[in-house]
Coordinates of N, CA and C in Angstrom, one line a residue:
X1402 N 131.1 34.7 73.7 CA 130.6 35.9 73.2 C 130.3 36.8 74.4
X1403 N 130.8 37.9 74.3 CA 130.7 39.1 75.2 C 129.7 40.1 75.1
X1404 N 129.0 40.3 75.3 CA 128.3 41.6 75.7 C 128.8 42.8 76.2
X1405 N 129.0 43.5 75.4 CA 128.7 45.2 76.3 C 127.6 45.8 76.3
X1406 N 127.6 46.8 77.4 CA 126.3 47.2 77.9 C 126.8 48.4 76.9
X1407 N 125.7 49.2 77.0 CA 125.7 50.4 76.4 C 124.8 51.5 77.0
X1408 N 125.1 51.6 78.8 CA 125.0 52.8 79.4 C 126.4 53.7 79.5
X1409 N 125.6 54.8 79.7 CA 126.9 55.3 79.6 C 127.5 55.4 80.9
X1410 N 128.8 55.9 81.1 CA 129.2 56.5 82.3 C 129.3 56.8 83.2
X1411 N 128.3 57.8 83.1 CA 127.2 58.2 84.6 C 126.6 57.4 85.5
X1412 N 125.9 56.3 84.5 CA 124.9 55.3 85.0 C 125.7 54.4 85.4
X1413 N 126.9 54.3 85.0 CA 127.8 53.1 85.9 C 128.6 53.5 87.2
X1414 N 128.7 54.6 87.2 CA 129.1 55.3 88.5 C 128.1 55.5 89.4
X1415 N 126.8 55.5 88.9 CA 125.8 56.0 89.8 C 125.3 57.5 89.8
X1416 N 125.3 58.3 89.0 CA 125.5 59.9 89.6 C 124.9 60.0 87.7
X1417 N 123.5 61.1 88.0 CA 122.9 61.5 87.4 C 123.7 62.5 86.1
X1418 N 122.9 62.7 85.1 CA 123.8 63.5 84.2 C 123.1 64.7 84.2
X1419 N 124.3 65.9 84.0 CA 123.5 67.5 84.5 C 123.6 67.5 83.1
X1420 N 122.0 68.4 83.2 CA 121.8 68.6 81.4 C 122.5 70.4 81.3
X1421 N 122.6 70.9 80.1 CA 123.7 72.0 79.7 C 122.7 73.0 80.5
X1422 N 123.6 74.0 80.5 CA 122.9 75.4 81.4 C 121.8 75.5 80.7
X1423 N 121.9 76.0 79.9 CA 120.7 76.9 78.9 C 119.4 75.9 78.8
X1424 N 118.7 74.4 79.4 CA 118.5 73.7 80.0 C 117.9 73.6 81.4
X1425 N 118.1 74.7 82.2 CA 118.5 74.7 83.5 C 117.2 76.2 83.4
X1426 N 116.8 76.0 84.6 CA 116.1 76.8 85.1 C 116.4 78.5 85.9
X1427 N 117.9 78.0 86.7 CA 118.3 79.0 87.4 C 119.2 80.1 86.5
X1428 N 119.8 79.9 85.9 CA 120.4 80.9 84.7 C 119.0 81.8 84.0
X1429 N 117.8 81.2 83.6 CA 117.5 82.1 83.0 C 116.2 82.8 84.2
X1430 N 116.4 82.5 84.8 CA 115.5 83.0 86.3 C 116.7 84.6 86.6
X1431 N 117.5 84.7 86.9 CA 118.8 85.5 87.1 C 118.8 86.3 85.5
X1432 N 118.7 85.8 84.4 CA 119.1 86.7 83.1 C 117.3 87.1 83.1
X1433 N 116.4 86.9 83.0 CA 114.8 87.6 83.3 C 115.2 88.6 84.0
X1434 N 115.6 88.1 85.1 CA 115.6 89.4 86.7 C 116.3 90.5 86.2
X1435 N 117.5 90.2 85.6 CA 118.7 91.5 85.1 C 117.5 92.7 84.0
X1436 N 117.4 91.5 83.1 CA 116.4 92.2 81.8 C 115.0 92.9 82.2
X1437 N 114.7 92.5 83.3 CA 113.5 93.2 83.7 C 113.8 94.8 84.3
X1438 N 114.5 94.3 85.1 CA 115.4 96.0 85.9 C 116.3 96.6 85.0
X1439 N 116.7 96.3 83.8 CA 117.2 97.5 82.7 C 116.2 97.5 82.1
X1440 N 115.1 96.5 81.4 CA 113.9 97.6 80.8 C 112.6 98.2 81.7
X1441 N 112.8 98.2 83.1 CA 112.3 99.4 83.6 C 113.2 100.7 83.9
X1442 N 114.4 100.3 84.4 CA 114.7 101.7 83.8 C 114.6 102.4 83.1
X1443 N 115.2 102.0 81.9 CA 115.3 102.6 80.8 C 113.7 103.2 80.8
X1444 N 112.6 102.7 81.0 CA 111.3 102.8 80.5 C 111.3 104.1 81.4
X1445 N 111.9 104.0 82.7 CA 111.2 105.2 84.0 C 112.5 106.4 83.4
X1446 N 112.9 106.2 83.0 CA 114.2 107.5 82.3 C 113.5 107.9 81.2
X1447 N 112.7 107.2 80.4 CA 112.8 107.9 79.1 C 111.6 108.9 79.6
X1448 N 110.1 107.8 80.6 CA 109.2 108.9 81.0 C 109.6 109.8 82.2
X1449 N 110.9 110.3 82.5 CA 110.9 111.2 83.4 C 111.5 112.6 82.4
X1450 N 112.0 112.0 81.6 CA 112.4 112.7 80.2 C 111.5 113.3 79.9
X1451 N 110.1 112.5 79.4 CA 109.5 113.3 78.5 C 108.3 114.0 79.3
X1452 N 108.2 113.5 80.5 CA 107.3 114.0 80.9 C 107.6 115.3 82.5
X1453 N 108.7 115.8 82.0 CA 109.1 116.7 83.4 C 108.4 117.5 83.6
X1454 N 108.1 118.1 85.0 CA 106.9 118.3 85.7 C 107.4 119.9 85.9
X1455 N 108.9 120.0 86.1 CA 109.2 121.8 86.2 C 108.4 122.6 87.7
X1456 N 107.8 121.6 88.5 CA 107.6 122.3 89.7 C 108.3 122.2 90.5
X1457 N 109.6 122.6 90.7 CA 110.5 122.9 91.0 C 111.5 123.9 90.7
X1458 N 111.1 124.9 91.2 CA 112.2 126.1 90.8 C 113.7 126.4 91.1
X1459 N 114.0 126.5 89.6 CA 115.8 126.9 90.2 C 116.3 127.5 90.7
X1460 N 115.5 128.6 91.0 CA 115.7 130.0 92.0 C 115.2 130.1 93.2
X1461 N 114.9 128.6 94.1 CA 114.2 128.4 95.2 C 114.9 129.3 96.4
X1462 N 115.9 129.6 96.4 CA 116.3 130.3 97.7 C 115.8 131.5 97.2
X1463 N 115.9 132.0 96.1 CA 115.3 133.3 96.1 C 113.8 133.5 96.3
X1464 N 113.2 132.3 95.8 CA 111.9 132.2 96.1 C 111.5 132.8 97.5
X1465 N 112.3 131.8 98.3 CA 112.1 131.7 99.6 C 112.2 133.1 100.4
X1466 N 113.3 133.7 99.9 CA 113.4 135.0 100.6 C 112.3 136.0 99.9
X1467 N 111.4 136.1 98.7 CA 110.6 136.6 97.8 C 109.2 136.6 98.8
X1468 N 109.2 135.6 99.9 CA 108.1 135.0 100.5 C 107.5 136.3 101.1
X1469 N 108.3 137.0 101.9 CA 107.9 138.1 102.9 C 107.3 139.2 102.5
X1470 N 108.4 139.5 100.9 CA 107.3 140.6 100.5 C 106.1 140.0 99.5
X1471 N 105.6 138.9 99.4 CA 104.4 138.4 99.4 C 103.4 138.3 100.1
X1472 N 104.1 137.9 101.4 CA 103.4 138.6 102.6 C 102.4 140.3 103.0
X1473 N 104.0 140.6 102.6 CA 103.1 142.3 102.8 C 102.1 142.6 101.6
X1474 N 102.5 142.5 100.7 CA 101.5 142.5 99.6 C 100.1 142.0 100.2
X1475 N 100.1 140.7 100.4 CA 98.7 140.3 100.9 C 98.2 141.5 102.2
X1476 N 99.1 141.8 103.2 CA 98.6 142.5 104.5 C 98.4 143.9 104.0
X1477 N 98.9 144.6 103.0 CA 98.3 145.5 102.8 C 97.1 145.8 101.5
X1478 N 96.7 144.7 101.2 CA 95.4 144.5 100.5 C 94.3 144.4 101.5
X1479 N 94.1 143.4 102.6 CA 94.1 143.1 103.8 C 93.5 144.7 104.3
X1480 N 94.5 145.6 104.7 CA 94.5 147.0 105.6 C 93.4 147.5 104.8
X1481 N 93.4 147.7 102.7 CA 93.0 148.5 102.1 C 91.4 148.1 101.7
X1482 N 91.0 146.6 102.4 CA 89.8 146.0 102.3 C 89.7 145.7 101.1
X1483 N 90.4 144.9 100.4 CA 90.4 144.8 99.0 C 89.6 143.5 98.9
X1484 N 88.8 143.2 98.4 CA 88.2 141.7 98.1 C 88.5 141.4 96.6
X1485 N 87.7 140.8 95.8 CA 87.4 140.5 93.9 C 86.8 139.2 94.2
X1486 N 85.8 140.1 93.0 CA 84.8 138.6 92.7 C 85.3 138.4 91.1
X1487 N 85.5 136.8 90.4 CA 86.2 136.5 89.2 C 85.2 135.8 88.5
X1488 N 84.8 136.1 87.6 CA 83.4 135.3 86.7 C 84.9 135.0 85.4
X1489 N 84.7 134.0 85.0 CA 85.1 133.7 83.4 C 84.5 132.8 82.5
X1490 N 84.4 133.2 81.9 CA 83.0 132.5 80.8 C 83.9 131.2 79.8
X1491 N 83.0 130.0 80.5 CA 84.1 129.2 79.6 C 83.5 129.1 78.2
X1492 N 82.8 129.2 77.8 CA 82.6 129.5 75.8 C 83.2 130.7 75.6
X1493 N 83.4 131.7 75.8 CA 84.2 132.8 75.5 C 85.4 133.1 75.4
X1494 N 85.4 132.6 76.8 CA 87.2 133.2 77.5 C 87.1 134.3 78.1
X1495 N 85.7 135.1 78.2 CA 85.8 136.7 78.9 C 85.8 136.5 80.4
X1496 N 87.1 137.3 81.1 CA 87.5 137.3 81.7 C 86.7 138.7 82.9
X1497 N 85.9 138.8 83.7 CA 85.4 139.8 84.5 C 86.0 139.8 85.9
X1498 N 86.2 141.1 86.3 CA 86.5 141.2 88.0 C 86.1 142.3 88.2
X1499 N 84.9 141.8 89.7 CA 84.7 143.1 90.5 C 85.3 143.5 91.7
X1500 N 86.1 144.5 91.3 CA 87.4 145.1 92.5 C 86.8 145.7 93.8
X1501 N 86.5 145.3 95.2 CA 85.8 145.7 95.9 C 86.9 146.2 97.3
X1502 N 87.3 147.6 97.1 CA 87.8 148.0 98.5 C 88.6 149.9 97.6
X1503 N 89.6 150.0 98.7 CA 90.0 151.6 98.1 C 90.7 151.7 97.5
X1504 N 91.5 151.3 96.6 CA 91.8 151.2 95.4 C 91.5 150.5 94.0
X1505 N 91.6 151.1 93.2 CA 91.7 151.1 91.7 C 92.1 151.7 90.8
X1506 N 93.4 150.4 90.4 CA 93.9 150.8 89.3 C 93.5 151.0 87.8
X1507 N 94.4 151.6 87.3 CA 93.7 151.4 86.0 C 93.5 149.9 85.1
X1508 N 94.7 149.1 85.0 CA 94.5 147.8 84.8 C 95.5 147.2 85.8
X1509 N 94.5 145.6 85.7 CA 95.1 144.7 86.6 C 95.7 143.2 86.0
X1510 N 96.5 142.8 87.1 CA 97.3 141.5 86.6 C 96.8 140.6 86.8
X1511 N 96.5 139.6 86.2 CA 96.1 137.8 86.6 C 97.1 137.7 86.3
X1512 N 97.3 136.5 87.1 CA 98.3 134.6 86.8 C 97.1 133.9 86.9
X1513 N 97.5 132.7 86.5 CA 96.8 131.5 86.8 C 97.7 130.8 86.5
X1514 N 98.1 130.1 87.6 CA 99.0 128.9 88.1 C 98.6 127.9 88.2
X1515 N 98.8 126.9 87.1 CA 98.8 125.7 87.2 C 99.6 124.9 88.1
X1516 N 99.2 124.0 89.0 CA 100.3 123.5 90.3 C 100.7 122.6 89.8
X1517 N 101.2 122.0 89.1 CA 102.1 121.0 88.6 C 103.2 121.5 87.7
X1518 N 102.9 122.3 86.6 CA 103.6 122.1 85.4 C 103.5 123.8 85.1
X1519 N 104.7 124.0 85.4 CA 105.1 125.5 84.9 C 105.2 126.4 83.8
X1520 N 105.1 125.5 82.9 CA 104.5 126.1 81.3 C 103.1 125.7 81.1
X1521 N 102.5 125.7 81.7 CA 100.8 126.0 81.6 C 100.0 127.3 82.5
X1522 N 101.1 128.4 82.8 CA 100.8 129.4 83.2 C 100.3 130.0 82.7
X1523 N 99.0 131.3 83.1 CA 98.4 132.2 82.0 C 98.4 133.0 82.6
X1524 N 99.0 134.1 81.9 CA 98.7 135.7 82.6 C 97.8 136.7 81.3
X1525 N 97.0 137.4 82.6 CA 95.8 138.2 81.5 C 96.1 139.9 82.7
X1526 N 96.4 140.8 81.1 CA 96.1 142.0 81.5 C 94.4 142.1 81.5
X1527 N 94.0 143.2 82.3 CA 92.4 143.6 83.0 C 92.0 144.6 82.7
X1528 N 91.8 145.5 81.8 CA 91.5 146.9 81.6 C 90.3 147.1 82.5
X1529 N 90.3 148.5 83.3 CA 89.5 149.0 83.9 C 88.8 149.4 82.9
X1530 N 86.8 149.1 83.2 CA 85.5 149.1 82.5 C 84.9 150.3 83.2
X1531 N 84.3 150.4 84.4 CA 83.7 151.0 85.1 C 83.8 150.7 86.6
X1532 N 83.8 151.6 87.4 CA 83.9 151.1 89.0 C 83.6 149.9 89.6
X1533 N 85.2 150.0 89.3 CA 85.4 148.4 90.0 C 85.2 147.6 89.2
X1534 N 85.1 147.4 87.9 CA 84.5 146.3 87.0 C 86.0 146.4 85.9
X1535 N 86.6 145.2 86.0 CA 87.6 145.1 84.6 C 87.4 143.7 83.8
X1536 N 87.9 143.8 82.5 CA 87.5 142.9 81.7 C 89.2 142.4 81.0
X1537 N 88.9 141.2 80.8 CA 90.1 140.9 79.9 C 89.5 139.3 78.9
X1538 N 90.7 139.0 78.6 CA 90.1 137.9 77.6 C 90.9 137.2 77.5
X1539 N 90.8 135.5 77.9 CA 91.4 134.1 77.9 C 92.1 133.7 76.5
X1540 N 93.1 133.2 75.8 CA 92.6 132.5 75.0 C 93.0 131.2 74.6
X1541 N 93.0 130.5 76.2 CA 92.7 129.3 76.5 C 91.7 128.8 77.2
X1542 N 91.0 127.2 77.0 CA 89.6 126.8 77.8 C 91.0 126.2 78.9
X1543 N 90.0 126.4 80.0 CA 90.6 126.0 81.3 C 89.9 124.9 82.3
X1544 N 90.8 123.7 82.7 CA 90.3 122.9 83.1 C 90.9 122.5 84.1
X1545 N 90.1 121.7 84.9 CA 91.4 121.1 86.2 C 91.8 122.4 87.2
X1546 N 92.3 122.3 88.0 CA 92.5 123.5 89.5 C 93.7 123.8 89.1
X1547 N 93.5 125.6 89.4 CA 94.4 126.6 89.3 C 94.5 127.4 90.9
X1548 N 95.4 127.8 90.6 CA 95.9 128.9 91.7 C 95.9 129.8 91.0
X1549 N 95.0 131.3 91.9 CA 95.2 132.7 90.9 C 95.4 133.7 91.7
X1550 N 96.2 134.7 91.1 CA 97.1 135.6 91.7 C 96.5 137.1 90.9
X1551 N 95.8 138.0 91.6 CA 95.2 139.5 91.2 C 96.2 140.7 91.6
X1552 N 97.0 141.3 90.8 CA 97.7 142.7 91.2 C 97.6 143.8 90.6
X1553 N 97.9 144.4 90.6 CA 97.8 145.9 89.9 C 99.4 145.6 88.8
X1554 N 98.9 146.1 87.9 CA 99.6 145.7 86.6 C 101.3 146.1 87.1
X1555 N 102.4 145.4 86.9 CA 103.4 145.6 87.1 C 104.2 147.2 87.2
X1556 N 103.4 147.7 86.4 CA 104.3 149.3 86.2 C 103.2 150.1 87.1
X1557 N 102.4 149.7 87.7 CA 101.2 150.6 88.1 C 101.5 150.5 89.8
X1558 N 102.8 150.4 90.2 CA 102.9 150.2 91.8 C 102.0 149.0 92.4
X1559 N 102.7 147.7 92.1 CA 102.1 146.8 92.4 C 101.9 146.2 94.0
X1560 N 101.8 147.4 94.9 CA 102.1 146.4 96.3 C 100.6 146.2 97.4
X1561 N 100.4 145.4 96.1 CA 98.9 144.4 96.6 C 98.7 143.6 96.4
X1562 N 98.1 142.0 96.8 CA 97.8 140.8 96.0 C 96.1 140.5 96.9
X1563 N 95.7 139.5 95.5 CA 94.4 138.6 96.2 C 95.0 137.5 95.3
X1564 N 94.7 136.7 96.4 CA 95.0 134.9 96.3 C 93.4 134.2 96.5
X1565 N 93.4 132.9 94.9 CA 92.6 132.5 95.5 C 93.2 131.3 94.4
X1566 N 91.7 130.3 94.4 CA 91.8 128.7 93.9 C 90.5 128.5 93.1
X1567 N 90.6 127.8 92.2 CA 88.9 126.9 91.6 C 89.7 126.4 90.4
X1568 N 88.5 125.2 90.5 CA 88.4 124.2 89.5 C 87.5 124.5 88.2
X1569 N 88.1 124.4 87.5 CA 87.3 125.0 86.2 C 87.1 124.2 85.6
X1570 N 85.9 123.9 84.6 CA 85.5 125.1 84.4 C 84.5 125.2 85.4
X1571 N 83.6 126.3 85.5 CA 82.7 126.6 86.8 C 82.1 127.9 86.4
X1572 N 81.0 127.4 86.8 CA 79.4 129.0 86.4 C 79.7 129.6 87.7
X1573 N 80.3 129.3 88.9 CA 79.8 130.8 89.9 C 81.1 131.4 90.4
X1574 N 80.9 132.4 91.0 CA 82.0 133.2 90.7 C 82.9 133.1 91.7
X1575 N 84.5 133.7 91.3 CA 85.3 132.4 92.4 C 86.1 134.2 93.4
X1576 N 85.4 133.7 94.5 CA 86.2 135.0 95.4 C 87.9 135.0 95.6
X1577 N 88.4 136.5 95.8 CA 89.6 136.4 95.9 C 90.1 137.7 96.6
X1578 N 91.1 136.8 98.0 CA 91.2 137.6 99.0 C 92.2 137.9 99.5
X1579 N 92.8 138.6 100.3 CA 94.1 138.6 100.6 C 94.9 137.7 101.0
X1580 N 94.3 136.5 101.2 CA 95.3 135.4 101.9 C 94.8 135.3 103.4
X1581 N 95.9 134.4 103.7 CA 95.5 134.0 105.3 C 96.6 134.7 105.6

C-alpha cells in the first residue's frame, strides 16, 4: 500500500506560493496613491472654480501705464494741500468727509477697494453739506480692510486723489492723503 502525500507542488519544489495580487500589499499602495492625487485635484479645481479671487486684472498693462497719471493726481492734491478726515457710522451707513485744503467740489467720489476680491467694491457719491463737509450713505456694513480712494466726482474735473486704508468697522476717524 502506497501513500500519497498531499502537498502540493510548491512545497515539493521548495518555493513558497505567491498569493493573487489583490492580496498583496503593493498594488493597492500604488492604486491609493493614484486615487488620492485625482481626488485632490479634482477637489483644488472645483475650489479654484468656485472660489476666484478676480485680483488680477485683465487690463494690467493698461493698468500699468494708468500708474503715472495716478501719480499726478496724488502730486497735485499734494501742491493744493488737500487732506480728508472720513467718519462712517457703522449702524447707519452715514458716510461724512471733512475736505481740508483749496478746493471744493460740489460732490465727491469714494471707492472702497476691497484687496482681494473685485466684486466687493463700493463706490459712494458725496454731496457737498457745508464748507468742506459732505455726506453720503453706505448701504453696506463694512468689515475687514479696505483701501479708499477720494476724488472729485468724475464729470467735475477729476485731477486729484487722497489715498488711504482702515479696518472696519472703527469709531475714529480714518485720515486721507495724497499718498506717498
Amino acid at each position: 500500500m502506497t501513500f500519497q502525500s498531499q502537498t502540493s507542488p510548491a512545497a515539493q519544489t521548495g518555493t513558497a506560493a505567491v498569493p493573487p495580487w489583490y492580496r498583496q500589499f503593493w498594488p493597492w499602495f500604488l492604486i491609493a496613491l493614484l486615487l488620492s492625487s485625482v481626488t485632490f485635484s479634482l477637489t483644488y479645481l472645483a475650489v479654484s472654480i468656485r472660489y476666484f479671487d478676480g485680483s488680477v486684472s485683465e487690463d494690467y498693462y493698461k493698468d500699468g501705464l494708468a500708474i503715472n497719471m495716478q501719480l499726478e493726481k496724488q502730486q497735485h492734491a499734494r501742491q493744493l494741500g488737500l487732506t480728508a478726515e472720513l467718519r462712517i457710522d457703522a449702524t447707519t451707513g452715514d458716510v461724512q468727509i471733512k475736505l481740508e485744503g483749496e478746493q471744493r467740489p460740489e460732490t465727491l467720489h469714494l471707492r472702497l477697494l476691497f484687496p482681494t476680491a473685485g466684486d466687493r467694491d463700493i463706490e459712494v457719491r458725496l454731496g457737498h453739506a457745508r464748507d468742506g463737509h459732505y455726506r453720503g450713505t453706505l448701504d453696506h456694513r463694512l468689515r475687514h480692510r479696505w483701501y479708499l480712494q477720494l476724488q472729485p466726482a468724475p464729470g467735475n474735473d477729476a485731477d486729484w486723489r487722497l489715498t488711504g486704508e482702515a479696518d472696519f468697522p472703527t469709531a475714529t476717524p480714518i485720515s486721507l492723503t495724497p499718498g506717498l
